[in-house]
Structures are given as structure tokens and as C-alpha cells.
Short mmCIF file of C-alpha atoms in Angstrom, two decimals:
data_model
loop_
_atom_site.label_atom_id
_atom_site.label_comp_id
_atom_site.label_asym_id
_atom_site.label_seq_id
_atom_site.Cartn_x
_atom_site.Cartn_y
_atom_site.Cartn_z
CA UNK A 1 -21.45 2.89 -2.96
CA UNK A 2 -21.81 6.22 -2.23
CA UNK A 3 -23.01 7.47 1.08
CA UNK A 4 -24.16 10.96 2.10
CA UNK A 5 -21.67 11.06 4.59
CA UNK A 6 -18.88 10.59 1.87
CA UNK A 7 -17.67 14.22 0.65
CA UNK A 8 -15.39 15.62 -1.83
CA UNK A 9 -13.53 18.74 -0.03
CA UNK A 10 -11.14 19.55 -2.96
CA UNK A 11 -10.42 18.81 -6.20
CA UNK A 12 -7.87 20.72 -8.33
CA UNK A 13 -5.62 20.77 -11.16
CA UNK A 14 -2.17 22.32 -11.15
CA UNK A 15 1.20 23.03 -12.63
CA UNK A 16 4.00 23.01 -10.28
CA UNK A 17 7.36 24.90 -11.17
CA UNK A 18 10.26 22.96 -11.66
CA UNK A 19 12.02 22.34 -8.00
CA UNK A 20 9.42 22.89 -6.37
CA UNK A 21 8.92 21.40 -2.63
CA UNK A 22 5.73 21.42 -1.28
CA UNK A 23 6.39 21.83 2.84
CA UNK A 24 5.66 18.97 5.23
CA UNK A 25 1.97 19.29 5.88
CA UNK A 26 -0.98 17.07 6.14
CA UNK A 27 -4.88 16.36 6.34
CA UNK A 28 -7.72 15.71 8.18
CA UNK A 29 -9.04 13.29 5.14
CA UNK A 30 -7.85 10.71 2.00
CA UNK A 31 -6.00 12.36 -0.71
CA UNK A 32 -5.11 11.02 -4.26
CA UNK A 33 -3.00 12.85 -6.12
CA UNK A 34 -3.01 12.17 -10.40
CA UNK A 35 0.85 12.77 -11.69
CA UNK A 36 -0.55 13.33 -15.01
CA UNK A 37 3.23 14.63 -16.39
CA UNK A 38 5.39 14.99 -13.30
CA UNK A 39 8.73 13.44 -11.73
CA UNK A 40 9.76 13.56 -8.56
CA UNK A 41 9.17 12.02 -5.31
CA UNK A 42 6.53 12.33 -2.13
CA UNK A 43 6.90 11.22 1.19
CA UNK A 44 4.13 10.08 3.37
CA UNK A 45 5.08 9.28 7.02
CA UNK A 46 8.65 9.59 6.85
CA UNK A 47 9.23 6.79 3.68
CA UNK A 48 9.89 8.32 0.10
CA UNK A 49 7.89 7.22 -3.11
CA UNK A 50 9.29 8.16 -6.36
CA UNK A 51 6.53 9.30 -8.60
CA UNK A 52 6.39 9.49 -12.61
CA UNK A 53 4.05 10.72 -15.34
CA UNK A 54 0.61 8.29 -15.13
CA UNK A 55 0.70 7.46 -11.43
CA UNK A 56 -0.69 8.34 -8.34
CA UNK A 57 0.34 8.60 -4.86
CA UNK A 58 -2.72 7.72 -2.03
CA UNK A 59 -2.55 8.86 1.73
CA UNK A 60 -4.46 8.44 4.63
CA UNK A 61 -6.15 10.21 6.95
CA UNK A 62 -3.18 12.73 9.04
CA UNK A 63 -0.44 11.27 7.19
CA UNK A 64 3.02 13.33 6.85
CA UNK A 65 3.82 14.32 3.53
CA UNK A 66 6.63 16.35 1.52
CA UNK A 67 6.48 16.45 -1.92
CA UNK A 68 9.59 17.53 -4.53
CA UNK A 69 9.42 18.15 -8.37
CA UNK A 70 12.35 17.46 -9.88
CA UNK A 71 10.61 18.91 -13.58
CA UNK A 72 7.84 21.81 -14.22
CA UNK A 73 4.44 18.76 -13.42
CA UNK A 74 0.82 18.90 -14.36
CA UNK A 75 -0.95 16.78 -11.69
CA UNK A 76 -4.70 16.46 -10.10
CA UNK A 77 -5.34 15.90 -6.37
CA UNK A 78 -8.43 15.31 -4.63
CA UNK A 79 -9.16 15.18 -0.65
CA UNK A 80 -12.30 13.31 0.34
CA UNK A 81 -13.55 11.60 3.27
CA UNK A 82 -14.77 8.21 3.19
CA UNK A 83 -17.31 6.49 5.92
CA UNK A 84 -16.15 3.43 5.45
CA UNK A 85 -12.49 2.62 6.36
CA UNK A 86 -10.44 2.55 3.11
CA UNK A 87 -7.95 -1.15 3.32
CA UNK A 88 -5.03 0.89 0.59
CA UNK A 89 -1.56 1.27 2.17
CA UNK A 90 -0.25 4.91 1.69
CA UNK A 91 2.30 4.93 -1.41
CA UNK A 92 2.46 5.39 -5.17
CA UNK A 93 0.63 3.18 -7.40
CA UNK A 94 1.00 2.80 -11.62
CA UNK A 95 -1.83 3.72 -13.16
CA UNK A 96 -2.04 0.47 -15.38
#
């Protein structure tokens, strides 16, 4: 259930070049990002998760990340905070 403490604090969708390597960086809140027609590979806290067209990677809260494109990727992430605590492990999940 929602709660008015949850918030949305970015949603976007994107194109990344092929190659490209988005710098080690994190945040303050839960991110999901959609690999809608991507391949490469993201890793969160120092452990690398290959990623493919129709899945989706999920971190937590001030977790490390690096993320390569190995082709030109369409892809959809979101950053939220959540009141309650969210039980997911960080990784890439199939979105079947």
C-alpha cells in the first residue's frame, strides 16, 4: 500500500550509446532499472550482474554501482523511497 511517506524522486527513459560506462556512483534511495533492449552488465557492491533485453536490475539504499553497455540500450530507471523496508536482494531479475 501506498504511504505518503513513499515518493518517486525520478523516473526516466533513456538511450545509452554503445560502450558506454556509467561511473561508480550511488543513492540515497531504491532504484529499478527496466533493460527494455540493452546488454551489458551492472555491478552493485562490488559483484557483477549481466543484464539483457526484458530484465531489470534492483538496488538498495547506498549501494555501489557501475554500469557498462556493451550495445546502443533503451532502458527505464526509477529511484523511490520506500517506508517500509523492502526484503529483495540487490541483483538482476528476468522479467517473466
Amino acid at each position: 500500500m501506498f504511504h505518503p511517506n513513499d515518493e518517486i524522486l525520478f523516473f526516466q527513459q533513456i538511450t545509452r550509446p554503445r560502450n558506454k560506462v556509467v561511473p561508480v556512483h550511488n543513492h540515497n534511495c531504491y532504484e529499478i532499472v527496466y533493460y527494455k533492449k540493452c546488454d551489458g552488465s551492472i555491478e552493485l557492491d562490488g559483484k557483477p550482474w549481466p543484464f539483457k533485453s526484458n530484465t531489470f536490475s534492483f538496488s538498495k539504499p547506498q549501494t555501489w554501482q557501475i554500469e557498462s553497455h556493451f550495445e546502443e540500450g533503451e532502458l527505464i530507471f526509477i529511484g523511490f523511497q520506500c517506508r517500509n523496508t523492502i526484503d529483495m536482494p540487490n541483483g538482476v531479475y528476468d522479467d517473466d
